[in-house]
């Protein structure tokens, strides 16, 4: 499972779309035709996409698969932009986070409120999730699943060898890391890539500052919060983690870092729940061969990353689109897809009996944080802010991680500046 994020329409897409305003933005799709652009091209993702295709075919629709591999969705978004500008949008496309609103502002997304009301989506989804799927109060996209980002993974044998425990606070984390180091085990498996740095940083911010701080800093982009004392503590704590990574971390892919924990070469990893797929694929059993827990200090909070499909305006009968939206939110598909992908269903009333202990904990916390307001969008995975802002802040975080000269205060000033990126 690769890093699960997608790019949105580039900033210049709006200018291109304005130039194409005279072009009909509907496809030439015939009634019952359903062209779906997505980037589910490997493993369990492709298997789940095939199941969705079969469901639509059973309903009498013709599924035209438009899978675009590569770049965690970047390539797919480039293709989507060119298709929409040329007036030939697909019926549905895999888009996520604030990118949904960017496309909706262009007037090219279809209103699917009738399906949402008939299927009672408002009662099945947390408001924090449904808000992402809406534009000006109307549903224009449908959520597929939920990935929890703020996870800590650990090898129990490594902890036992170091006579250390699974940490629940950042103080405990560094105590455990020190014990692992003394036992000759790499304390933290990390891949020195910008998105991995940002994923770790996000969990530290949530654990040190809490959900309200996180929302002010990384959703509202509040300047005072970005420049405040808590942010300085977040950055200091984040940088301290680097002391417990190995010298070969730079450029390492996330799954290779996970493999280090699987083999016992490293004790812990901070990574989203797609890491679980690596453990399971290696024949490991949660609770026995590997441990999963919320990242230190974040047990009562939840950073989410959600796959979703936006529906584009098409000519003719839109029944195929509506059937697709209903199928994606159906309990059967929600269960099957997440069992294949390592995520959890986005519906709140799901039976989790077929899922493993890590997924059950994720689901419990998802439901609870939806009630408390501590269910927050992942900034590291394209759910919280526009892509330009995300990219600028990501660059600052990696610069700070890799620099011996940049102070926490320097990084704070740069983060506040990055938040203003247009």
Coordinates of C-alpha atoms in Angstrom, one line a residue:
X1 CA 0.0 0.0 0.0
X2 CA 1.6 3.2 -1.1
X3 CA 1.2 6.5 0.6
X4 CA -2.5 7.2 0.1
X5 CA -2.8 10.7 -1.1
X6 CA -3.9 12.5 -4.3
X7 CA -3.1 15.9 -5.8
X8 CA -6.0 18.2 -6.6
X9 CA -6.5 20.2 -9.8
X10 CA -3.4 22.4 -10.1
X11 CA -3.9 26.0 -9.3
X12 CA -3.9 27.0 -13.0
X13 CA -6.8 24.6 -13.7
X14 CA -9.2 27.4 -12.8
X15 CA -7.7 29.6 -15.4
X16 CA -7.8 26.9 -18.0
X17 CA -11.4 26.1 -17.1
X18 CA -12.3 29.7 -17.4
X19 CA -10.9 29.7 -21.0
X20 CA -13.0 26.6 -21.7
X21 CA -16.2 28.2 -20.3
X22 CA -17.8 28.0 -23.7
X23 CA -17.1 24.3 -23.9
X24 CA -19.8 22.0 -22.9
X25 CA -18.6 20.3 -19.7
X26 CA -20.8 17.3 -20.0
X27 CA -19.6 14.0 -21.4
X28 CA -21.0 12.3 -24.4
X29 CA -21.8 9.3 -22.2
X30 CA -25.0 7.4 -23.1
X31 CA -27.5 6.3 -20.5
X32 CA -26.1 3.5 -18.5
X33 CA -22.5 4.2 -19.4
X34 CA -20.3 4.8 -16.4
X35 CA -16.7 5.9 -17.0
X36 CA -14.8 6.0 -13.7
X37 CA -11.4 7.6 -13.4
X38 CA -9.4 6.2 -10.4
X39 CA -5.9 5.2 -9.3
X40 CA -6.7 1.9 -7.6
X41 CA -4.3 -0.2 -9.6
X42 CA -2.6 -2.6 -7.2
X43 CA -3.4 -5.4 -4.8
X44 CA -6.5 -5.1 -2.7
X45 CA -7.4 -1.8 -4.2
X46 CA -7.8 -3.3 -7.7
X47 CA -9.7 -6.2 -6.3
X48 CA -12.2 -3.9 -4.6
X49 CA -12.5 -1.8 -7.7
X50 CA -13.4 -5.0 -9.6
X51 CA -16.1 -5.8 -7.1
X52 CA -17.6 -2.3 -7.5
X53 CA -17.5 -2.8 -11.3
X54 CA -19.4 -6.1 -10.9
X55 CA -22.0 -4.5 -8.7
X56 CA -22.7 -1.8 -11.3
X57 CA -22.8 -4.4 -14.1
X58 CA -25.4 -6.4 -12.2
X59 CA -27.5 -3.2 -12.2
X60 CA -27.4 -3.1 -15.9
X61 CA -24.8 -0.4 -16.4
X62 CA -21.7 -0.4 -18.6
X63 CA -18.6 0.2 -16.6
X64 CA -15.8 1.9 -18.5
X65 CA -12.7 1.5 -16.3
X66 CA -10.3 4.5 -16.5
X67 CA -7.5 3.5 -14.2
X68 CA -4.4 5.8 -14.1
X69 CA -1.4 4.4 -12.2
X70 CA 1.4 6.3 -10.6
X71 CA 2.2 9.2 -8.3
X72 CA -0.3 8.4 -5.6
X73 CA -3.0 10.1 -7.7
X74 CA -0.9 12.9 -9.2
X75 CA -1.0 11.4 -12.7
X76 CA -4.7 10.7 -12.5
X77 CA -5.4 14.3 -11.6
X78 CA -3.4 15.6 -14.5
X79 CA -5.5 13.4 -16.9
X80 CA -8.7 14.5 -15.2
X81 CA -7.8 18.2 -15.6
X82 CA -7.3 17.7 -19.4
X83 CA -10.5 15.7 -19.8
X84 CA -12.6 18.3 -18.0
X85 CA -11.1 21.3 -19.9
X86 CA -11.8 19.5 -23.2
X87 CA -15.4 19.1 -22.2
X88 CA -15.1 15.3 -21.8
X89 CA -15.3 14.7 -18.1
X90 CA -15.7 11.1 -16.8
X91 CA -18.9 10.3 -14.9
X92 CA -17.0 9.9 -11.6
X93 CA -13.4 10.5 -10.5
X94 CA -11.4 9.7 -7.4
X95 CA -10.8 13.1 -5.7
X96 CA -10.3 13.9 -2.1
X97 CA -10.3 16.6 0.5
X98 CA -10.3 20.3 -0.4
X99 CA -9.8 19.4 -4.0
X100 CA -13.5 18.4 -4.1
X101 CA -14.4 22.0 -3.3
X102 CA -12.0 23.3 -5.9
X103 CA -13.6 21.3 -8.6
X104 CA -17.1 22.2 -7.3
X105 CA -16.3 25.9 -7.5
X106 CA -15.7 25.4 -11.2
X107 CA -19.3 24.3 -11.6
X108 CA -18.5 20.9 -13.1
X109 CA -19.6 18.6 -10.3
X110 CA -23.1 17.1 -10.1
X111 CA -25.5 17.4 -7.1
X112 CA -26.2 14.0 -5.6
X113 CA -28.4 15.2 -2.7
X114 CA -31.3 13.0 -3.8
X115 CA -29.2 9.9 -3.3
X116 CA -27.7 11.1 0.0
X117 CA -31.2 11.9 1.4
X118 CA -32.7 8.6 0.2
X119 CA -29.8 6.7 1.8
X120 CA -29.7 9.0 4.9
X121 CA -26.0 9.9 4.6
X122 CA -26.2 12.7 7.1
X123 CA -27.1 10.2 9.8
X124 CA -24.5 7.6 8.6
X125 CA -21.5 10.0 8.4
X126 CA -19.8 12.1 11.0
X127 CA -20.3 15.8 10.2
X128 CA -16.5 16.2 9.9
X129 CA -16.7 13.8 7.0
X130 CA -19.9 14.8 5.3
X131 CA -18.7 18.4 5.2
X132 CA -15.8 17.4 3.0
X133 CA -18.2 15.7 0.6
X134 CA -20.4 18.8 0.3
X135 CA -20.2 22.1 -1.6
X136 CA -22.4 24.9 -0.3
X137 CA -24.4 22.3 1.7
X138 CA -25.0 19.9 -1.2
X139 CA -23.3 16.5 -1.7
X140 CA -21.1 16.3 -4.7
X141 CA -18.9 13.4 -3.7
X142 CA -19.3 10.1 -1.9
X143 CA -16.7 8.7 0.7
X144 CA -15.3 5.2 0.3
X145 CA -13.4 4.5 3.5
X146 CA -11.3 5.9 6.3
X147 CA -7.6 5.6 7.0
X148 CA -6.4 6.6 10.5
X149 CA -3.1 8.3 10.2
X150 CA -2.1 8.8 13.9
X151 CA -0.9 5.2 14.5
X152 CA 2.1 3.8 16.3
X153 CA 3.3 0.3 15.3
X154 CA 5.7 -1.7 17.4
X155 CA 7.5 -5.1 17.5
X156 CA 6.7 -6.7 20.9
X157 CA 9.8 -8.9 20.8
X158 CA 12.0 -5.8 20.3
X159 CA 10.2 -4.1 23.3
X160 CA 10.7 -7.2 25.4
X161 CA 14.4 -7.4 24.5
X162 CA 14.8 -3.8 25.6
X163 CA 12.6 -4.3 28.7
X164 CA 10.5 -1.4 27.4
X165 CA 6.8 -0.8 27.1
X166 CA 4.5 0.5 24.3
X167 CA 4.4 4.2 25.0
X168 CA 1.2 6.2 25.4
X169 CA 2.9 9.7 26.0
X170 CA 5.8 11.4 24.3
X171 CA 7.8 11.2 27.5
X172 CA 7.3 7.4 27.5
X173 CA 8.1 7.3 23.8
X174 CA 11.6 8.7 24.3
X175 CA 12.1 6.5 27.4
X176 CA 11.3 3.4 25.2
X177 CA 13.4 4.8 22.3
X178 CA 16.4 5.1 24.6
X179 CA 15.9 1.6 26.0
X180 CA 15.7 0.2 22.4
X181 CA 18.9 2.1 21.5
X182 CA 20.8 0.6 24.4
X183 CA 19.6 -2.8 23.4
X184 CA 21.1 -2.4 19.9
X185 CA 17.8 -2.0 18.2
X186 CA 17.0 1.0 15.9
X187 CA 14.3 2.8 18.0
X188 CA 12.3 4.4 15.2
X189 CA 11.9 3.1 11.6
X190 CA 11.6 6.1 9.4
X191 CA 11.7 7.0 5.7
X192 CA 13.3 10.4 5.1
X193 CA 10.8 11.6 2.5
X194 CA 8.8 14.8 2.8
X195 CA 5.4 13.2 3.2
X196 CA 6.7 10.8 5.9
X197 CA 8.3 13.6 7.8
X198 CA 5.0 15.5 7.7
X199 CA 3.1 12.4 8.8
X200 CA 5.3 12.1 11.8
X201 CA 5.0 15.8 12.5
X202 CA 1.2 15.7 12.3
X203 CA 1.0 13.0 15.0
X204 CA 3.4 14.9 17.2
X205 CA 1.3 18.1 16.8
X206 CA -1.9 16.2 17.7
X207 CA -0.2 14.4 20.7
X208 CA 1.5 17.5 22.1
X209 CA -1.2 20.1 21.4
X210 CA -4.4 18.2 21.3
X211 CA -7.3 18.3 18.7
X212 CA -8.3 22.0 19.3
X213 CA -4.7 23.1 18.8
X214 CA -4.4 20.9 15.7
X215 CA -7.5 22.4 14.1
X216 CA -6.5 26.0 14.8
X217 CA -3.0 25.4 13.4
X218 CA -3.6 23.0 10.4
X219 CA -7.2 23.5 9.4
X220 CA -7.8 27.2 10.3
X221 CA -4.2 28.1 9.7
X222 CA -4.3 30.5 12.6
X223 CA -1.2 32.7 12.7
X224 CA -1.1 33.1 16.5
X225 CA -1.3 29.3 16.9
X226 CA 1.4 28.7 14.3
X227 CA 3.7 31.2 16.1
X228 CA 2.8 30.1 19.7
X229 CA 4.6 28.4 22.5
X230 CA 2.8 25.1 21.9
X231 CA 4.0 25.0 18.3
X232 CA 7.6 25.5 19.6
X233 CA 7.1 22.5 21.8
X234 CA 5.7 20.4 18.9
X235 CA 8.7 21.2 16.7
X236 CA 11.2 20.5 19.5
X237 CA 9.6 17.1 20.2
X238 CA 9.4 16.3 16.5
X239 CA 13.1 17.0 16.0
X240 CA 14.1 14.9 19.0
X241 CA 12.6 11.8 17.2
X242 CA 15.3 12.1 14.5
X243 CA 18.0 11.2 17.1
X244 CA 16.4 7.8 17.3
X245 CA 16.3 7.0 13.6
X246 CA 19.1 5.4 11.7
X247 CA 21.6 7.1 9.3
X248 CA 20.2 5.3 6.3
X249 CA 16.7 6.7 6.7
X250 CA 17.0 9.3 4.0
X251 CA 14.9 8.5 1.0
X252 CA 13.7 5.2 2.4
X253 CA 10.2 4.1 1.3
X254 CA 7.7 3.7 4.0
X255 CA 7.1 0.0 3.4
X256 CA 10.8 -0.7 3.8
X257 CA 10.7 1.1 7.2
X258 CA 7.7 -1.1 8.1
X259 CA 9.8 -4.1 7.1
X260 CA 12.4 -3.1 9.7
X261 CA 9.8 -3.3 12.4
X262 CA 8.5 -6.6 11.1
X263 CA 12.0 -8.1 11.2
X264 CA 12.8 -6.7 14.6
X265 CA 15.6 -4.5 13.3
X266 CA 13.6 -1.5 14.5
X267 CA 11.2 -1.2 17.4
X268 CA 8.6 1.4 16.4
X269 CA 7.1 3.2 13.4
X270 CA 4.8 6.2 13.2
X271 CA 2.6 5.6 10.1
X272 CA -1.0 5.4 8.9
X273 CA -2.9 2.2 8.9
X274 CA -1.8 1.1 5.5
X275 CA 1.3 -0.1 7.3
X276 CA -0.9 -2.9 8.8
X277 CA -1.1 -4.4 5.3
X278 CA 2.6 -5.0 5.3
X279 CA 2.5 -6.8 8.6
X280 CA -0.5 -8.9 7.5
X281 CA 1.1 -9.7 4.1
X282 CA 4.1 -11.0 6.1
X283 CA 1.8 -13.4 8.0
X284 CA 1.9 -11.4 11.2
X285 CA -1.0 -11.3 13.7
X286 CA -2.0 -8.1 15.4
X287 CA -1.6 -8.2 19.2
X288 CA 0.8 -11.1 18.9
X289 CA 3.5 -10.4 16.3
X290 CA 3.0 -6.7 16.1
X291 CA 1.3 -4.0 18.2
X292 CA -0.9 -1.1 17.1
X293 CA -1.8 1.9 19.2
X294 CA -2.7 5.5 18.8
X295 CA 0.4 7.7 18.4
X296 CA 1.6 9.0 21.8
X297 CA -0.9 11.4 23.4
X298 CA -3.5 10.9 20.7
X299 CA -5.7 8.1 22.0
X300 CA -8.7 10.4 22.3
X301 CA -8.1 12.0 18.8
X302 CA -8.1 10.8 15.2
X303 CA -6.6 12.2 12.0
X304 CA -8.5 10.9 9.0
X305 CA -7.6 10.3 5.4
X306 CA -10.6 9.4 3.2
X307 CA -10.8 8.1 -0.4
X308 CA -13.8 9.5 -2.2
X309 CA -15.4 9.9 -5.6
X310 CA -16.8 13.1 -7.0
X311 CA -19.6 12.9 -9.6
X312 CA -19.2 15.1 -12.7
X313 CA -22.1 16.7 -14.7
X314 CA -23.0 14.4 -17.6
X315 CA -25.5 14.5 -20.4
X316 CA -28.5 12.2 -20.4
X317 CA -29.6 9.8 -17.7
X318 CA -27.7 10.1 -14.4
X319 CA -29.0 6.9 -12.9
X320 CA -25.7 5.1 -13.3
X321 CA -23.9 7.8 -11.3
X322 CA -26.6 7.6 -8.6
X323 CA -26.4 3.9 -8.5
X324 CA -22.6 4.1 -8.1
X325 CA -22.9 6.6 -5.2
X326 CA -25.4 4.3 -3.5
X327 CA -23.3 1.2 -4.1
X328 CA -20.1 2.8 -2.6
X329 CA -22.0 3.7 0.6
X330 CA -23.6 0.3 0.9
X331 CA -22.6 -1.8 3.9
X332 CA -21.4 -4.7 1.7
X333 CA -19.0 -2.6 -0.4
X334 CA -17.8 -0.6 2.6
X335 CA -16.9 -3.9 4.4
X336 CA -15.3 -5.6 1.4
X337 CA -13.2 -2.6 0.3
X338 CA -11.8 -1.9 3.7
X339 CA -11.0 -5.6 4.4
X340 CA -9.0 -5.5 1.2
X341 CA -7.3 -2.1 1.8
X342 CA -6.6 -2.1 5.5
X343 CA -8.8 0.8 6.2
X344 CA -12.2 0.9 8.0
X345 CA -15.7 1.7 6.7
X346 CA -16.8 5.3 6.8
X347 CA -20.3 4.4 7.9
X348 CA -20.9 4.8 11.6
X349 CA -23.2 1.8 12.1
X350 CA -21.0 -0.9 10.6
X351 CA -20.6 -4.5 11.9
X352 CA -16.9 -4.9 12.5
X353 CA -16.9 -8.6 13.4
X354 CA -14.9 -9.5 10.3
X355 CA -12.1 -7.0 11.1
X356 CA -8.9 -7.4 13.1
X357 CA -8.2 -5.8 16.5
X358 CA -6.4 -2.8 15.0
X359 CA -9.4 -2.0 12.7
X360 CA -11.8 -2.5 15.6
X361 CA -9.9 0.0 17.7
X362 CA -9.8 2.4 14.8
X363 CA -13.5 2.1 14.3
X364 CA -14.3 2.6 18.0
X365 CA -12.1 5.7 18.1
X366 CA -13.6 7.0 14.8
X367 CA -17.1 6.8 16.3
X368 CA -16.1 8.3 19.6
X369 CA -14.0 11.2 18.2
X370 CA -16.9 12.0 15.8
X371 CA -18.9 12.8 18.9
X372 CA -16.3 14.8 20.8
X373 CA -15.0 16.9 17.9
X374 CA -11.6 15.3 18.0
X375 CA -12.0 13.8 14.5
X376 CA -9.7 15.9 12.4
X377 CA -8.5 15.9 8.8
X378 CA -5.0 14.9 8.0
X379 CA -3.0 17.8 6.7
X380 CA -0.2 15.5 5.6
X381 CA -2.5 13.5 3.4
X382 CA -4.4 16.1 1.6
X383 CA -7.5 16.4 3.7
X384 CA -7.1 19.7 5.6
X385 CA -5.9 22.6 3.4
X386 CA -5.4 23.4 -0.3
X387 CA -2.5 21.6 -2.0
X388 CA -0.4 24.7 -2.4
X389 CA -0.5 25.4 1.4
X390 CA 0.1 21.7 2.2
X391 CA 3.1 21.6 -0.1
X392 CA 4.7 24.7 1.3
X393 CA 4.2 23.6 4.9
X394 CA 5.5 20.2 4.1
X395 CA 8.7 21.7 2.7
X396 CA 9.3 23.7 5.9
X397 CA 8.8 20.6 8.1
X398 CA 11.4 18.6 6.1
X399 CA 13.8 21.5 6.0
X400 CA 13.6 21.7 9.8
X401 CA 13.9 17.9 10.2
X402 CA 17.1 17.8 8.0
X403 CA 18.7 21.1 9.2
X404 CA 21.2 21.4 12.0
X405 CA 20.9 25.2 11.9
X406 CA 17.2 25.9 11.7
X407 CA 15.7 26.6 15.1
X408 CA 12.1 25.8 16.2
X409 CA 11.4 29.6 16.1
X410 CA 12.7 29.8 12.5
X411 CA 10.5 26.9 11.5
X412 CA 7.5 28.5 13.2
X413 CA 7.9 31.7 11.2
X414 CA 8.3 29.8 8.0
X415 CA 5.2 27.7 8.8
X416 CA 3.2 30.9 9.3
X417 CA 4.4 32.2 6.0
X418 CA 3.7 28.9 4.2
X419 CA 0.1 29.1 5.5
X420 CA -0.5 32.2 3.4
X421 CA 0.5 30.5 0.2
X422 CA -1.9 31.1 -2.7

